[in-house]
Coordinates of C-alpha atoms in Angstrom, one line a residue:
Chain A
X199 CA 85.3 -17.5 -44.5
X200 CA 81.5 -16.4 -44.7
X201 CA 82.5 -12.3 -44.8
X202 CA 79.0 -10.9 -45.2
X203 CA 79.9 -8.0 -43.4
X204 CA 78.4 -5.0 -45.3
X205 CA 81.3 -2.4 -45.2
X206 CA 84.1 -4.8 -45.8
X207 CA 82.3 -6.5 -49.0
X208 CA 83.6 -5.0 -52.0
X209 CA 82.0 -6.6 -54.6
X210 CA 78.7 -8.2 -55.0
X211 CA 76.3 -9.1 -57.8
X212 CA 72.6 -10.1 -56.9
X213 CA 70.5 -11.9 -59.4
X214 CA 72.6 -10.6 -61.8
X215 CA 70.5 -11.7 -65.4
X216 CA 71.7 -10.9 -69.3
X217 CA 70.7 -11.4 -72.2
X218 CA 72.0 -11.0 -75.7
X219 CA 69.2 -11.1 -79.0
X220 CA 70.6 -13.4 -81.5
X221 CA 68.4 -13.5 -84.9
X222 CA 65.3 -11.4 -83.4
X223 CA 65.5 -14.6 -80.3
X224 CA 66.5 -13.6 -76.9
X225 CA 69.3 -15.6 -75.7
X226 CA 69.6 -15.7 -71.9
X227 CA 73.4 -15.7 -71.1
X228 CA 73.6 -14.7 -67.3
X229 CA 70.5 -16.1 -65.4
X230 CA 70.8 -14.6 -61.8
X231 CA 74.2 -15.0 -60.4
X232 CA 74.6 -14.0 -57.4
X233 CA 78.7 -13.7 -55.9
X234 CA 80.3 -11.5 -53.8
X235 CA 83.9 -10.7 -52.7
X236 CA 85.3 -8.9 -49.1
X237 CA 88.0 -6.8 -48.9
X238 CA 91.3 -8.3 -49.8
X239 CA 89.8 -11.8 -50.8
X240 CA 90.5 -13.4 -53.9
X241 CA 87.9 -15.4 -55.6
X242 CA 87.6 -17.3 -58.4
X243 CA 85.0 -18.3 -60.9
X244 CA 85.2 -21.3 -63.1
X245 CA 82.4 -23.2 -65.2
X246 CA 82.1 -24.7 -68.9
X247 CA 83.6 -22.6 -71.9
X248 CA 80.9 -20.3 -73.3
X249 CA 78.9 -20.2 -70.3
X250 CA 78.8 -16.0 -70.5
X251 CA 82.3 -15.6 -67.8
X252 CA 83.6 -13.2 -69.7
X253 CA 80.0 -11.3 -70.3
X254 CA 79.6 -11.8 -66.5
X255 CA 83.3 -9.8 -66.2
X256 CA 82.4 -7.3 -68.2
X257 CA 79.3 -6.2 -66.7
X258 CA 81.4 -5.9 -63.5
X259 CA 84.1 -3.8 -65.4
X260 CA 81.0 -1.4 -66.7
X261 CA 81.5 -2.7 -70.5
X262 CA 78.1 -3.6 -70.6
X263 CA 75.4 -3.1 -68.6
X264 CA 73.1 -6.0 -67.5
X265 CA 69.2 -6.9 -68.1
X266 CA 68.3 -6.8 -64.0
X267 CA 70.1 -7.3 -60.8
X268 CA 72.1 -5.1 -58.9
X269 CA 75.7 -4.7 -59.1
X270 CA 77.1 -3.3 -56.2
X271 CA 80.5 -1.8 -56.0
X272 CA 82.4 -0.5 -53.0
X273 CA 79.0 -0.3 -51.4
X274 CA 77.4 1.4 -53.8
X275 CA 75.0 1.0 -56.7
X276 CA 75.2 3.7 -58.3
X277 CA 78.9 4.3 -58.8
X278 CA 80.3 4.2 -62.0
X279 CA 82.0 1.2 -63.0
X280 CA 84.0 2.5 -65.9
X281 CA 87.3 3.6 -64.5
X282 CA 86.7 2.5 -60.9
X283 CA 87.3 -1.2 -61.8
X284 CA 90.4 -3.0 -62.6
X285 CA 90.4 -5.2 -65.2
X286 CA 92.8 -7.0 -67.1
X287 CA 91.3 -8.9 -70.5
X288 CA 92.5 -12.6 -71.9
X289 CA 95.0 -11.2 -74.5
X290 CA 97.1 -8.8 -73.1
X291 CA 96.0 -5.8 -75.8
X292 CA 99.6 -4.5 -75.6
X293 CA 99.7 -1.1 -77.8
X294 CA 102.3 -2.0 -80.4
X295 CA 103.2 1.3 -80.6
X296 CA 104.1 2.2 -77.2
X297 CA 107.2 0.5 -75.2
X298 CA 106.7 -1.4 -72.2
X299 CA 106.8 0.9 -70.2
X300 CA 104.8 3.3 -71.1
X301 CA 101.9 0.6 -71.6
X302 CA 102.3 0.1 -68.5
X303 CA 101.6 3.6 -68.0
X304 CA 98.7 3.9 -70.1
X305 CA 96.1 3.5 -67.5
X306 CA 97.7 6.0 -65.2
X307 CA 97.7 8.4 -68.4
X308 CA 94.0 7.9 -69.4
X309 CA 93.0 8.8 -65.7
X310 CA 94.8 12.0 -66.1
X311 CA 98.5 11.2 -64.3
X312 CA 100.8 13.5 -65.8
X313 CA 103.4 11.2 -67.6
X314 CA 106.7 11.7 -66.1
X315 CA 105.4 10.7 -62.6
X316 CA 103.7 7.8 -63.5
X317 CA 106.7 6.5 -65.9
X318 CA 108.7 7.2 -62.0
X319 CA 106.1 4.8 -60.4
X320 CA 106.2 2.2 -63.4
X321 CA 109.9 2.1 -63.4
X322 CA 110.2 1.3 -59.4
X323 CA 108.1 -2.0 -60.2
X324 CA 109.7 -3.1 -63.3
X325 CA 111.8 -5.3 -61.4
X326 CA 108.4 -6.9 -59.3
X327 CA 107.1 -8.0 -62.3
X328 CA 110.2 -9.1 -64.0
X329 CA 110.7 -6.9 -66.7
X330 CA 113.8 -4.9 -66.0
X331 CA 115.8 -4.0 -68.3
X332 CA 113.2 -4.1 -71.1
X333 CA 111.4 -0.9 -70.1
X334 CA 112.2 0.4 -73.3
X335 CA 111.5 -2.7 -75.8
X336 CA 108.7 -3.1 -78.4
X337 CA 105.7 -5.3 -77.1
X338 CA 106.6 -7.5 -80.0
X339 CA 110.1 -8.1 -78.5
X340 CA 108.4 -9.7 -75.5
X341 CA 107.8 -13.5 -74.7
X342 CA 104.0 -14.3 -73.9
X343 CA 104.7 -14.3 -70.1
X344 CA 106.6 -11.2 -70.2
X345 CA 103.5 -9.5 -72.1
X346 CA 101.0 -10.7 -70.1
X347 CA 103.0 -9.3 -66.7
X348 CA 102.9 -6.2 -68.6
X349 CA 99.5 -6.3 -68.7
X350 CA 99.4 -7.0 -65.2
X351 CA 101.3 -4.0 -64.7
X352 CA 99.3 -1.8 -66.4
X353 CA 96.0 -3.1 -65.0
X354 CA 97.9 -3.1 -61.0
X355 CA 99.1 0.4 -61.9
X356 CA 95.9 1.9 -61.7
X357 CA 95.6 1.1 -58.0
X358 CA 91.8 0.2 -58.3
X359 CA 90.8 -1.6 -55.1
X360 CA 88.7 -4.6 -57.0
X361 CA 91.0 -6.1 -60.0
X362 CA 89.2 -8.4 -62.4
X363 CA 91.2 -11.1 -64.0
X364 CA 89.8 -12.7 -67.2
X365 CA 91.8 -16.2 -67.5
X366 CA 95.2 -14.3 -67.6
X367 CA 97.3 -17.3 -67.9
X368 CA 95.0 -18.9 -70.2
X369 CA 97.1 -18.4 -73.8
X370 CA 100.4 -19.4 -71.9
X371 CA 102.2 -23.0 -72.2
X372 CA 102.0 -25.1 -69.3
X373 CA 105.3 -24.4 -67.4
X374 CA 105.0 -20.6 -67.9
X375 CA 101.5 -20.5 -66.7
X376 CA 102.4 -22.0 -63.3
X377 CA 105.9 -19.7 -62.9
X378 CA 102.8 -16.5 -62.9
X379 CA 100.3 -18.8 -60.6
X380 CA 103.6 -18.4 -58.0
X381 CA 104.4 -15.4 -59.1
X382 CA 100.7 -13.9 -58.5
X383 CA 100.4 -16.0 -55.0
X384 CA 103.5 -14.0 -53.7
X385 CA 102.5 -10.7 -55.2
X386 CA 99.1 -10.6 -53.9
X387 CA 99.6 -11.2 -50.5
X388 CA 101.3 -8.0 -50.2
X389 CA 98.5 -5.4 -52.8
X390 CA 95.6 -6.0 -50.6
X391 CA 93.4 -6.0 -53.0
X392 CA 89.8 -7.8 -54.0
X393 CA 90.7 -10.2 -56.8
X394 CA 87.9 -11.6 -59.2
X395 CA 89.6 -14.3 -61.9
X396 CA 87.9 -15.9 -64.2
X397 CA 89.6 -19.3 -65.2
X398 CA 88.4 -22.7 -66.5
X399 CA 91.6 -24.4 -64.7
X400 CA 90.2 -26.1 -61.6
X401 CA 93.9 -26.4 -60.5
X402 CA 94.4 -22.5 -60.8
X403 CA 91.1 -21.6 -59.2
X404 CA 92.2 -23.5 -55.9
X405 CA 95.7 -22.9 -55.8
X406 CA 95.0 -19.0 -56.1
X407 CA 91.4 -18.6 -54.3
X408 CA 89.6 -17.9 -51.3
X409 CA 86.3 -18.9 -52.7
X410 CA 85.4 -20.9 -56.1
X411 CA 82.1 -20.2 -57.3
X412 CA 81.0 -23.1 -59.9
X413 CA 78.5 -21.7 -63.0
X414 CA 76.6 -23.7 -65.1
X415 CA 76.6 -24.5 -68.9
X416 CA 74.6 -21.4 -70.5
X417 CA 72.8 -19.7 -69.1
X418 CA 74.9 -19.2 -66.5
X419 CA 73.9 -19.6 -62.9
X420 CA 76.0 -20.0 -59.5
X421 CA 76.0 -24.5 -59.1
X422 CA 78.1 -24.6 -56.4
X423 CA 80.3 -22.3 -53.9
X424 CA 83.2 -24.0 -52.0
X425 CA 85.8 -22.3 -49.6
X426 CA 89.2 -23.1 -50.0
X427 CA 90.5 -22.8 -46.3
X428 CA 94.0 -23.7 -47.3
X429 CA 96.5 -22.6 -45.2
X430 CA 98.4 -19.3 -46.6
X431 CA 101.2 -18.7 -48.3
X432 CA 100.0 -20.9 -50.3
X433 CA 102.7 -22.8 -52.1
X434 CA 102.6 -24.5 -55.8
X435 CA 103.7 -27.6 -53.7
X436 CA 100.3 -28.3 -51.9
X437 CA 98.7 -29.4 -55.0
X438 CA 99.2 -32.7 -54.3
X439 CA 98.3 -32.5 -50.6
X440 CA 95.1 -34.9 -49.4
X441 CA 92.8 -31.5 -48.9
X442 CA 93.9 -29.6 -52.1
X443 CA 92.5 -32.6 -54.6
X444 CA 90.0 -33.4 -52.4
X445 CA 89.0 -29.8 -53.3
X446 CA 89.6 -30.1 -57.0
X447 CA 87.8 -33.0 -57.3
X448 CA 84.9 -31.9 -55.7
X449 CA 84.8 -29.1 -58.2
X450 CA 85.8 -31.0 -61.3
X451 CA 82.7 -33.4 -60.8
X452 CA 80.6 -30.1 -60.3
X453 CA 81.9 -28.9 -63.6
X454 CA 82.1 -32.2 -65.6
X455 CA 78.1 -32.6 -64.9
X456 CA 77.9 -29.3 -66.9
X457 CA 79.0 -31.7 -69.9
X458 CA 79.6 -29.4 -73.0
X459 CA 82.5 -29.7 -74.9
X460 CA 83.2 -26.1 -75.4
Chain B
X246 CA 97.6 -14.5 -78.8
X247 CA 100.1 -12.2 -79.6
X248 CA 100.2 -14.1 -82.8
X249 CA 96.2 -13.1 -83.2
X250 CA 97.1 -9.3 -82.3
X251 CA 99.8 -9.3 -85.2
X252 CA 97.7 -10.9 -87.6
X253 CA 95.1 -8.2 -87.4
X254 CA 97.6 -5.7 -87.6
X255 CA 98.4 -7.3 -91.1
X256 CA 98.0 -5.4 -94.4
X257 CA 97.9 -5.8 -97.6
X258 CA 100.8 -3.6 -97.8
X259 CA 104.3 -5.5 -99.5
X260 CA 105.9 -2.7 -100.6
X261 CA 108.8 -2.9 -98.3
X262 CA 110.8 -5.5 -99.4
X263 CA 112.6 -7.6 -96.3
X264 CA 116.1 -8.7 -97.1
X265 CA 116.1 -12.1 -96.8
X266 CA 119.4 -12.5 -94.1
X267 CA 122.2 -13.7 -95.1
X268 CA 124.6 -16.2 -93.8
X269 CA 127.7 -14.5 -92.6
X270 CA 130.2 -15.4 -95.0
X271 CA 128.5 -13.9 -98.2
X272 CA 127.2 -11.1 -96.3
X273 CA 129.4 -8.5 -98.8
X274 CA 128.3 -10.1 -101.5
X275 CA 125.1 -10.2 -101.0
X276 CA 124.6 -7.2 -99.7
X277 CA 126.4 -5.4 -102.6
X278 CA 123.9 -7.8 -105.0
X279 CA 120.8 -6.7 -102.7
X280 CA 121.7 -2.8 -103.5
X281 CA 123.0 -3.1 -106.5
X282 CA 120.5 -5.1 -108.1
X283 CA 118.2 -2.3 -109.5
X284 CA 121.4 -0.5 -110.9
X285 CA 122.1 -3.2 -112.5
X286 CA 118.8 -4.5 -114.4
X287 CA 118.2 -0.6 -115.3
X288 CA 121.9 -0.6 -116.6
X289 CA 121.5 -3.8 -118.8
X290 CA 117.9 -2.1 -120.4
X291 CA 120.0 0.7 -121.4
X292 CA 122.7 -1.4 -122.9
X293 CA 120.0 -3.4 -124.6
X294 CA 118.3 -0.5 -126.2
X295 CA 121.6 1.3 -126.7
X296 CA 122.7 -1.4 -129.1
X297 CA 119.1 -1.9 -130.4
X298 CA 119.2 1.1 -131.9
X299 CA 122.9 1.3 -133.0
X300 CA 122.7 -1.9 -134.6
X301 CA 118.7 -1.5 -136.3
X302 CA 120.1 1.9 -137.3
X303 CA 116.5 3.6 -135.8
X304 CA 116.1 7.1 -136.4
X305 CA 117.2 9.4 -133.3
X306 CA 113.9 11.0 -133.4
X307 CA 111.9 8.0 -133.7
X308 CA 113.9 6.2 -130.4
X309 CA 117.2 8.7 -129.1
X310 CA 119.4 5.9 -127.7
X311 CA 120.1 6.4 -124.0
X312 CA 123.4 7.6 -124.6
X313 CA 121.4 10.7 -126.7
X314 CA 119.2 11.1 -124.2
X315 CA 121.9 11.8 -121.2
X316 CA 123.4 14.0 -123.3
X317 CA 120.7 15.6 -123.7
X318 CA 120.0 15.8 -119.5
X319 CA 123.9 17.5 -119.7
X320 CA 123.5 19.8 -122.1
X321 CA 119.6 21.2 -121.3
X322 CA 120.7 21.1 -117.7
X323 CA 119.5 24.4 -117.1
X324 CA 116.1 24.5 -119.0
X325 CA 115.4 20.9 -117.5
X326 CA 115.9 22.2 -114.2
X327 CA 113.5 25.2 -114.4
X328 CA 110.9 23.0 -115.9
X329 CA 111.4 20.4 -113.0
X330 CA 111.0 22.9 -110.3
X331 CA 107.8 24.5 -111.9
X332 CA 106.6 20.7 -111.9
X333 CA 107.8 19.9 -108.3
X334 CA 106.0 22.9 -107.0
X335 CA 103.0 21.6 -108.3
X336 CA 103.3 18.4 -106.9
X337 CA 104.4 19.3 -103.4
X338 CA 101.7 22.1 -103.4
X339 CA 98.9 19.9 -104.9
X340 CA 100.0 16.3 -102.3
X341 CA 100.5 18.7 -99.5
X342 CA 96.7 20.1 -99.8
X343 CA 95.5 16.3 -100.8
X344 CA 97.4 14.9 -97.5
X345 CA 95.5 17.6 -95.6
X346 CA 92.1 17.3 -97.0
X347 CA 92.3 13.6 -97.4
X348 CA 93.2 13.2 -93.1
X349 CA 90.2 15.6 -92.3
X350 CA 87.9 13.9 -94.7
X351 CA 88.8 10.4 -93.4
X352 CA 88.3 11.2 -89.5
X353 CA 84.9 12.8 -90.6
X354 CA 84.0 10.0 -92.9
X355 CA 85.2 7.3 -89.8
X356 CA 83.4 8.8 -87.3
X357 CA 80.5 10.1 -88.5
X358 CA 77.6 7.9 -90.5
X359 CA 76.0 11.1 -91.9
X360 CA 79.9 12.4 -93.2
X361 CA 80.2 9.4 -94.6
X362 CA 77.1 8.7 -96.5
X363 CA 76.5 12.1 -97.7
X364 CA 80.5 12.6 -98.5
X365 CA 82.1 8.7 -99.5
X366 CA 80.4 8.5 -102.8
X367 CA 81.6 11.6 -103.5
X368 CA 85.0 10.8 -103.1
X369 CA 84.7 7.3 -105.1
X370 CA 83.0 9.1 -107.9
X371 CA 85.7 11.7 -107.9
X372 CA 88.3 8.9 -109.1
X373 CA 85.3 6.9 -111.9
X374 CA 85.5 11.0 -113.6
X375 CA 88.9 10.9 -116.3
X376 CA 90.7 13.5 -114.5
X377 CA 91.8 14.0 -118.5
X378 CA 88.6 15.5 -118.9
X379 CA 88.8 17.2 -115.7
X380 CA 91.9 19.3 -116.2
X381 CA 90.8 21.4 -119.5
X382 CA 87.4 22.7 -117.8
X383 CA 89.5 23.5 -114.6
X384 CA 91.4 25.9 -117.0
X385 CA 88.2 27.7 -118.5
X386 CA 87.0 28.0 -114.2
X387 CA 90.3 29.3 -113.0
X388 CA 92.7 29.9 -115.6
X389 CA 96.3 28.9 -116.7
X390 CA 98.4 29.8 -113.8
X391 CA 99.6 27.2 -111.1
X392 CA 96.2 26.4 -109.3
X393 CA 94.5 23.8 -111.8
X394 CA 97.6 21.8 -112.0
X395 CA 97.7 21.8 -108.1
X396 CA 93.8 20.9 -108.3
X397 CA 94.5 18.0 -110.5
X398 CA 97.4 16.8 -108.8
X399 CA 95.3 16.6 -105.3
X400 CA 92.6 15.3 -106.9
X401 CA 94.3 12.2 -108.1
X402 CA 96.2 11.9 -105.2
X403 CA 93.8 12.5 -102.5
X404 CA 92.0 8.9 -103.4
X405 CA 94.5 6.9 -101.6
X406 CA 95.1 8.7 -98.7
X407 CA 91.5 9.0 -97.5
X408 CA 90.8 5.5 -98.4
X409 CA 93.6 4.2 -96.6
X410 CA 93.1 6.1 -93.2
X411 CA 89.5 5.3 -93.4
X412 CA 90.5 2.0 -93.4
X413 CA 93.2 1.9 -90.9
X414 CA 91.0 4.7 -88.5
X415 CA 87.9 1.6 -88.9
X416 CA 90.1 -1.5 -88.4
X417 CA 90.8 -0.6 -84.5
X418 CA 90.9 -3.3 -82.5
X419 CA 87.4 -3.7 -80.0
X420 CA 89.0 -5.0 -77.5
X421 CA 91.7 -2.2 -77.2
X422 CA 88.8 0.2 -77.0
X423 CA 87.8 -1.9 -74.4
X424 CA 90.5 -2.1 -72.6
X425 CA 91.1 1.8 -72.5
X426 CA 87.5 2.5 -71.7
X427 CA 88.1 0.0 -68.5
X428 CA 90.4 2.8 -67.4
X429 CA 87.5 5.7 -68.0
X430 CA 89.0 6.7 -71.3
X431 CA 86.8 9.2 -73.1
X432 CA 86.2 9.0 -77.0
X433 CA 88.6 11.3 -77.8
X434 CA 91.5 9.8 -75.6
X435 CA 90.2 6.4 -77.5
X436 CA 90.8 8.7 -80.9
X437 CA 94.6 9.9 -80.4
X438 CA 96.0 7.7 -78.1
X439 CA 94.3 4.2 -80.0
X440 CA 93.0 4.8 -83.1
X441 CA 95.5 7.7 -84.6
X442 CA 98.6 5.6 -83.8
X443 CA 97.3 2.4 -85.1
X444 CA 95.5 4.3 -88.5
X445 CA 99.5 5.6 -89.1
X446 CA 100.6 2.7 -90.7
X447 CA 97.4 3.1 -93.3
X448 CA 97.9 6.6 -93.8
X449 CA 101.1 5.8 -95.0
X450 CA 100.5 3.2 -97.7
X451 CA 98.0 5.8 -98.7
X452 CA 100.7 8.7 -98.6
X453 CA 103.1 6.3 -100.7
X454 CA 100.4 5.5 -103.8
X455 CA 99.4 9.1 -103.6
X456 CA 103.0 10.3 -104.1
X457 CA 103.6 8.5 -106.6
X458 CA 100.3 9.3 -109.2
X459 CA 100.7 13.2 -107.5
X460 CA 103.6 13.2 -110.5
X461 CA 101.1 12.2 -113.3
X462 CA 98.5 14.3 -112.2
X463 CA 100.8 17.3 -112.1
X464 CA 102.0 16.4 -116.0
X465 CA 98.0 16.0 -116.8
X466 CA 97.7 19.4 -115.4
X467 CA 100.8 20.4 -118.3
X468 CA 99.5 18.8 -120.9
X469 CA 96.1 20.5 -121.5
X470 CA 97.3 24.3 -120.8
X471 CA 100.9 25.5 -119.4
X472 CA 103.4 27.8 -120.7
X473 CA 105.9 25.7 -117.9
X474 CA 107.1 22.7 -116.8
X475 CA 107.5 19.9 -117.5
X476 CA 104.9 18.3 -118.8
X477 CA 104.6 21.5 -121.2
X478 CA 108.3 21.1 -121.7
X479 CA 107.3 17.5 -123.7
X480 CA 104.0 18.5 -125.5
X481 CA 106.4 21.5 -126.8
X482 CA 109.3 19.4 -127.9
X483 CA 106.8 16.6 -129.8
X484 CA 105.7 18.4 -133.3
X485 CA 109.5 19.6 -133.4
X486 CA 110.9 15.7 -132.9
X487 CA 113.2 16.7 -130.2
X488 CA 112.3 13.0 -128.8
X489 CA 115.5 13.1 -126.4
X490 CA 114.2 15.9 -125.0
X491 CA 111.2 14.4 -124.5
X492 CA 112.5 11.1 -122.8
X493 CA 115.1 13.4 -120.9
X494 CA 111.8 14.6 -118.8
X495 CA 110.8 11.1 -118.7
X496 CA 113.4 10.4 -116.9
X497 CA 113.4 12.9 -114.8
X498 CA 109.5 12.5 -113.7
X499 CA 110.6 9.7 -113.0
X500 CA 112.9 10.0 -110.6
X501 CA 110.9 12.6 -109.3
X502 CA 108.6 9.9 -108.5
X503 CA 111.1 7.3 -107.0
X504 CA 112.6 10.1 -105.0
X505 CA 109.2 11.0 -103.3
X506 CA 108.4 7.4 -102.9
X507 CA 111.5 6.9 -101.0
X508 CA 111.3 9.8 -98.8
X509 CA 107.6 8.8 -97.8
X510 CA 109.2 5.4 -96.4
X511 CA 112.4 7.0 -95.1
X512 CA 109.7 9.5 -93.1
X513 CA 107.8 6.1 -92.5
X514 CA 110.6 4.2 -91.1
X515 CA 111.6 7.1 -88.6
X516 CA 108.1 8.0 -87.8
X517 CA 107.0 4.2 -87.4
X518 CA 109.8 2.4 -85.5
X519 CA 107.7 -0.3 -84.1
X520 CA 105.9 -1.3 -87.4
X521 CA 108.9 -1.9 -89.1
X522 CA 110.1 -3.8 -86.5
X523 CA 106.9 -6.0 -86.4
X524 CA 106.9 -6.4 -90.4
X525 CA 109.7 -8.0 -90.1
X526 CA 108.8 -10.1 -87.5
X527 CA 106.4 -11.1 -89.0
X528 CA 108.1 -11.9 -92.6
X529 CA 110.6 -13.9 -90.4
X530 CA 108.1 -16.0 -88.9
X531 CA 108.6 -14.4 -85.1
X532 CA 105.6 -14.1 -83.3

């Protein structure tokens, strides 16, 4: 699965180095990470809680801007991120204010969709992402899984070819969580697009993933890359196949020599 | 999560009561008790101090029992009701210009640091001056009429309107700037469609507390200088002891007050759907 074909590579951070200044000290939190993902590929990035993930998504998403390294999107460095990634955050930022549907729409509407055409292309997915029949409900009406499908939505909806995922299933119980790890293995095979999730569930990160990249404790560097060839469809069955905990626990002792308790 | 989104939405608000729900079978009764409880305790005051002062034998123009004083709201009906409108025009006038000047000054105050430290004390030390000793210079600088009791009245209401959106235009939630910015929002998309909805429950706590003083402001206003309303109405019926009078416009500012409160969180309720719906949520313990 080594895609290191230039036009098909959608996504790829070299030497990619942050830093934040805590107290007048510089505080390293990205330390050259280096990653990249082809065209349709879905890869997945796990290490130990506070290693800088999330400051490493939202560089990509144009939130912040890093020290040095290059960030290359779509080809090109130069593009602005802002509006050209998707990116869907840990809690699903529903506006409390707005129904479902037209959070769902809110994307759509910031990048200038006039509002009864994208409420048209909302509604026909409703059903995809199970939440007919409460187009018109609150947010607060909503279980946790139905909110965070929303958020999908909403993120999906603005049809931006690389879609960051920032531990989306993290906040939900157990059984829930793995209904939306099926539910995302059979709805991405068909959106063809470049996934980036950020999890620290091993088990998630195989199940979903093309390629797991392993990050250090802080600062955060790239430990260890493994490609999952897993057959595909995947199924929620094969985690207890030989290969897929080989996999895991490959990648568990990686992580578990990180050693902070987060 | 969602629990941590709610949370911040939290205010110090409370002034919506949530009726605790009832189990089926007394739901009449209770629901009859719920409405009819105010009714009731203002009822059993006015029985109280109707027999207090039958029985103690008090002077009618020391304390007019209630009894006098409805009488009294009867048989005035007509100068009452001039008064009140005089007085009402003043306060709708005087909240409407407070409502409008206290929304601009907030979004200037929340979005700009120079607005803010050149015009916040300001505002503060507007409420430290009396306004009591505010209202008779207003009427040497621009004369009996109308205007200085609509100048007192939106001073002293103005307070808790720009205070409160400040707040609620300040207490937006980074991470749903975030998220709209992820979509190329620009800072004024992140103003009206993030920050304005989410500052409208503020606004109207503010709207509520400023409502209610507008009434006391407008009577300040009376007091020092009017030849109308009421608030002139009672510093003219004082030195000649017509104390029902006096209560009768009492009771009358005060309704005037309850009845603007009320309409503020009727407007509230239909303007606000989805707050009221996660208030109570949250009082039940949903999440």
């Amino acid at each position: 699965m080594a895609v290191t074909d230039a036009t098909s590579v959608k996504l790829r951070l070299q030497g990619l180095y942050k830093s934040f200044t805590v107290d007048g000290r510089e505080v390293p939190v990205l330390d050259g990470v280096d990653l990249y993902a082809a065209e349709g590929e879905f890869v997945s990035v796990i290490g130990p809680s506070g290693c800088g993930k999330t400051t490493l998504l939202n560089c990509v998403a144009g939130l912040d801007e890093p020290n040095a390294g290059a960030i290359e999107l779509k080809g090109s460095t130069t593009e602005r991120r802002l509006g050209a990634v998707g990116y869907m955050p840990q809690k699903d930022l529903l506006l409390p204010w707005r129904s479902v549907l037209d959070n769902a729409i809110i994307g759509l509407e910031l990048m200038g969709q006039p509002r009864a055409e994208a409420r048209r292309r909302a509604l026909s997915l409703m059903e995809t992402f199970g939440l007919a029949g409460f187009e018109g409900q609150y947010p607060s009406a909503l279980s946790g899984g139905m909110r965070q499908r929303a958020a999908f939505l909403r993120t999906l909806l603005a049809d931006q070819e690389v879609v960051l995922l920032d531990e989306p299933f993290g906040a939900l119980d157990a059984l829930t969580r793995s209904q939306m790890q099926e539910w995302l293995l059979g709805l991405w095979g068909d959106l063809g697009k470049t996934i980036v999730l950020i999890t620290h569930d091993v088990e998630e990160a195989v199940l979903l993933s093309d390629r797991v990249y392993v990050l250090t404790a802080r600062p955060a560097r790239v430990k260890l890359v493994v490609d999952v060839d897993l057959p595909r469809p995947r199924h929620y069955r094969m985690v207890t196949d030989e290969a897929f905990v080989h996999l895991k626990a490959t990648l568990l002792a990686s992580l578990r020599e990180e050693g902070t308790w987060g | 999560m969602g629990l941590m989104v709610e949370a911040k939405q939290a205010r110090p608000d409370g002034v919506t009561g949530v009726r605790p729900s009832p189990t089926l079978w007394k739901l009449d009764l209770s629901a009859a008790l719920w409405w009819g409880l105010p009714a009731l305790i203002v009822a059993t005051l006015f029985g109280l101090w109707e027999a207090w002062v039958r029985l103690a034998n008090v002077a009618e123009w020391l304390l007019p029992p209630p009894s006098a004083i409805f009488e009294e709201l009867g048989s005035s009906r007509g100068l009452l009701w001039t008064h009140t409108l005089v007085t009402l025009q003043e306060v709708l006038i005087g909240f409407s210009l407070a409502l409008g000047a206290g929304i601009i000054l907030a979004v200037g105050i929340a979005f700009s640091r120079v607005v803010q430290r050149s015009l916040y004390p300001f505002v503060i030390a507007s409420q430290t001056i009396p306004i009591i000793a505010i209202a008779p210079l207003l009427l040497i600088w621009v004369g009996y009429g109308t205007t200085p009791k609509v100048i007192v009245v939106a001073l002293i209401s103005f307070f808790p309107i720009v205070v409160n959106m400040v707040d609620g235009l300040k207490s937006v939630d980074a991470d749903m700037v975030n998220m709209m910015r992820t979509f190329g929002a620009s800072r004024w998309q992140v103003f009206t469609k993030l920050q304005v909805p989410s500052s409208l429950p503020y606004l109207f706590t503010g709207v509520k507390i400023g409502v209610a003083v507008s009434v006391i402001g407008a009577v300040i206003g009376e007091w020092v200088g009017a030849s109308e309303g009421l608030g002139y109405l009672m510093t003219r019926s004082i030195p000649q002891f017509q104390t029902e009078r006096v209560f009768a416009a009492l009771f009358i500012l005060s309704a005037m007050g309850i009845s603007l409160f009320l309409l503020a969180a009727v407007i509230e309720r239909l303007a606000l759907p989805w707050h009221h719906t996660n208030k109570v949520r949250r009082v039940m313990g949903e999440s």
